[in-house]
C-alpha positions as a printed Julia matrix, in Angstrom:
228×3 Matrix{Float64}:
  83.34  123.78   51.33
  87.13  123.91   51.43
  87.12  125.02   54.99
  84.69  122.32   56.0
  86.77  119.68   54.19
  89.92  120.87   55.89
  88.25  120.76   59.28
  87.13  117.21   58.69
  90.61  116.16   57.7
  92.08  117.75   60.8
  89.49  116.0    62.9
  90.34  112.6    61.36
  94.02  113.29   61.91
  93.47  114.16   65.55
  91.49  110.87   65.99
  94.36  108.91   64.41
  96.85  110.54   66.76
  94.68  109.8    69.75
  94.23  106.17   68.68
  97.94  105.8    68.13
  98.61  107.17   71.55
  96.11  104.8    73.17
  97.67  101.88   71.32
 101.11  102.88   72.56
  99.79  102.98   76.14
  98.31   99.54   75.76
 101.63   98.01   74.8
 103.4    96.22   77.68
 106.41   97.98   79.06
 109.66   96.73   77.64
 111.35   94.08   79.86
 114.53   95.17   81.49
 117.0    92.28   81.28
 118.89   91.87   84.54
 122.51   90.84   84.44
 123.07   87.33   85.89
 124.65   87.22   89.32
 128.42   86.98   89.23
 129.84   83.45   89.53
 132.14   83.35   92.5
 135.24   81.29   92.37
 134.88   78.64   95.11
 138.44   79.1    96.35
 138.08   82.92   96.58
 134.78   82.55   98.37
 136.32   80.14  100.84
 139.21   82.5   101.56
 136.72   85.36  102.12
 134.84   83.17  104.57
 138.02   82.48  106.49
 138.66   86.22  106.81
 135.07   86.74  108.02
 135.58   84.02  110.64
 138.86   85.67  111.68
 140.87   82.58  110.96
 144.55   83.45  110.92
 145.95   82.04  107.66
 148.19   82.58  104.68
 147.25   81.33  101.17
 149.68   78.71   99.77
 150.25   77.82   96.14
 148.49   74.64   95.11
 150.74   71.54   95.07
 150.48   67.84   94.47
 152.12   64.63   93.37
 150.03   62.97   90.6
 152.01   59.78   90.98
 151.26   59.43   94.66
 147.91   61.09   94.57
 148.75   63.54   97.33
 148.29   67.29   97.22
 145.95   70.2    97.85
 144.26   72.36   95.24
 143.44   75.3    97.54
 145.82   75.1   100.52
 146.14   77.59  103.37
 148.67   77.7   106.14
 146.73   78.2   109.33
 148.08   79.49  112.63
 144.8    79.85  114.47
 141.06   79.35  114.22
 139.93   81.42  117.11
 142.46   80.05  119.61
 146.05   79.88  118.28
 147.55   76.56  117.13
 150.68   75.24  118.8
 152.23   75.29  115.31
 151.03   76.32  111.88
 149.45   73.58  109.67
 148.65   73.34  106.02
 145.13   72.23  105.15
 142.62   72.68  102.31
 140.63   75.82  102.66
 137.28   73.97  103.29
 138.96   72.09  106.11
 140.19   75.34  107.7
 136.69   76.69  107.41
 135.26   73.58  109.09
 137.84   73.66  111.93
 136.95   77.32  112.48
 133.26   76.47  112.69
 134.06   73.57  115.07
 136.07   75.8   117.37
 133.51   78.66  117.35
 130.38   76.49  117.71
 131.62   73.54  119.74
 135.02   73.96  121.49
 134.81   77.47  122.85
 131.2    77.22  124.18
 131.99   73.86  125.81
 135.09   75.27  127.52
 133.28   78.27  128.82
 130.46   76.07  130.15
 132.83   73.53  131.81
 135.69   75.8   133.0
 134.37   79.32  132.9
 137.02   80.33  130.34
 137.91   79.82  126.69
 140.55   77.86  124.79
 143.6    79.97  123.87
 145.57   77.3   122.0
 144.71   74.1   120.11
 147.56   71.54  120.14
 147.65   69.31  117.1
 149.99   66.55  115.98
 149.63   67.1   112.22
 147.58   68.28  109.27
 148.86   67.6   105.73
 150.88   64.36  105.39
 151.27   62.35  102.18
 150.67   58.82  103.53
 148.17   55.96  103.53
 145.77   55.38  106.43
 147.04   53.77  109.56
 145.13   50.67  110.67
 145.21   48.47  113.71
 146.86   45.56  111.96
 150.22   44.19  113.08
 151.78   45.37  109.82
 150.46   48.89  110.43
 151.81   48.86  114.02
 155.24   47.81  112.78
 155.43   50.18  109.79
 153.46   53.1   111.16
 150.95   52.72  108.32
 149.47   50.17  106.01
 151.35   50.12  102.68
 149.22   49.87   99.66
 146.07   50.98  101.49
 143.77   53.89  100.84
 145.33   57.32  101.13
 144.75   59.11  104.37
 142.7    62.29  104.22
 145.77   63.95  105.62
 147.26   63.49  102.12
 144.57   65.82  100.78
 144.76   68.35  103.56
 141.33   67.38  104.81
 142.29   66.1   108.29
 143.78   67.21  111.56
 144.88   65.27  114.68
 144.14   67.21  117.91
 146.13   66.21  120.95
 145.04   68.79  123.55
 143.29   72.05  124.31
 145.02   74.75  126.36
 142.69   76.93  128.37
 143.13   80.74  128.86
 144.84   80.18  132.23
 147.33   77.68  130.84
 145.51   74.55  132.02
 146.02   71.65  129.57
 143.22   69.26  128.66
 144.95   66.27  127.06
 143.29   63.5   125.09
 146.0    61.08  126.22
 145.85   61.92  129.92
 142.27   63.05  130.44
 140.04   61.12  128.03
 139.34   58.25  130.46
 139.62   60.32  133.61
 136.96   61.79  135.85
 135.77   65.31  136.22
 135.44   68.34  133.94
 138.39   67.58  131.66
 137.11   64.17  130.63
 133.55   65.47  130.33
 134.78   68.35  128.11
 136.68   66.02  125.76
 133.77   63.63  125.51
 131.38   66.48  124.78
 133.64   67.96  122.13
 134.27   64.57  120.44
 130.59   63.71  120.42
 129.62   67.09  118.87
 132.41   66.82  116.25
 130.52   64.01  114.62
 127.93   66.56  113.41
 130.64   68.92  112.04
 133.18   66.55  110.41
 132.57   63.53  108.22
 134.91   61.32  110.25
 135.75   61.48  113.98
 138.13   58.91  115.49
 138.77   58.93  119.25
 140.43   56.7   121.86
 137.17   54.78  121.88
 137.75   53.78  118.23
 141.06   51.97  118.39
 144.49   52.06  120.11
 146.09   54.08  117.32
 143.93   57.04  118.42
 144.58   56.7   122.15
 146.19   60.14  122.32
 144.32   62.28  119.78
 141.1    63.1   117.98
 141.28   62.52  114.23
 138.88   64.8   112.44
 138.38   64.93  108.66
 136.05   66.04  105.91
 136.79   63.25  103.44
 134.14   61.47  101.37
 133.57   58.74  103.97
 131.52   59.02  107.17
 132.2    57.49  110.51
 131.54   58.65  114.05
 134.14   56.74  115.98
 133.07   58.14  119.32
């Protein structure tokens, strides 16, 4: 009797162990919590993009004048965005990135198609400049700018004025001399200006007004205008 009772107890114990094992198998696997993706600092991400695009630049400390409203939070000093610049210019990092895209996707392909060669140097008249917008009024013509007007996007490092493109063989394609001319140079400038409207927020050309008779104003400010 004792042996039989012991056997029954062992049998029941084995059943309990088996049921416990089955219950454990039926439980869903514990969820593995994944760490959230790292939050990238926008300025650092922009600088990394410039490096990937092979833009030649140096980071610059943020600067500004709260009283005048001028300044750049994430400035870079650029000496080239594919082709070299005739002189370094300080712009906001997103502007440098946009110029790099413009040169890679618009300027260089257009030059190779029109001239069979690339652009080795971009000639600009200015980037950062703490001033108000120039207008076509008589006051603006006399003063070089309209006092009391809206700040130019140059004052935020979000604009550049391009005067000419120098090809690999040294040939100059000048906005002032060639915009209204005939042939490949004029066609190139017209093509580049037209395409820039899809890259920048504002494009101003000699077609826009007499203040832009010798350059292309390109900016990434909050306003939109294709002055082609």
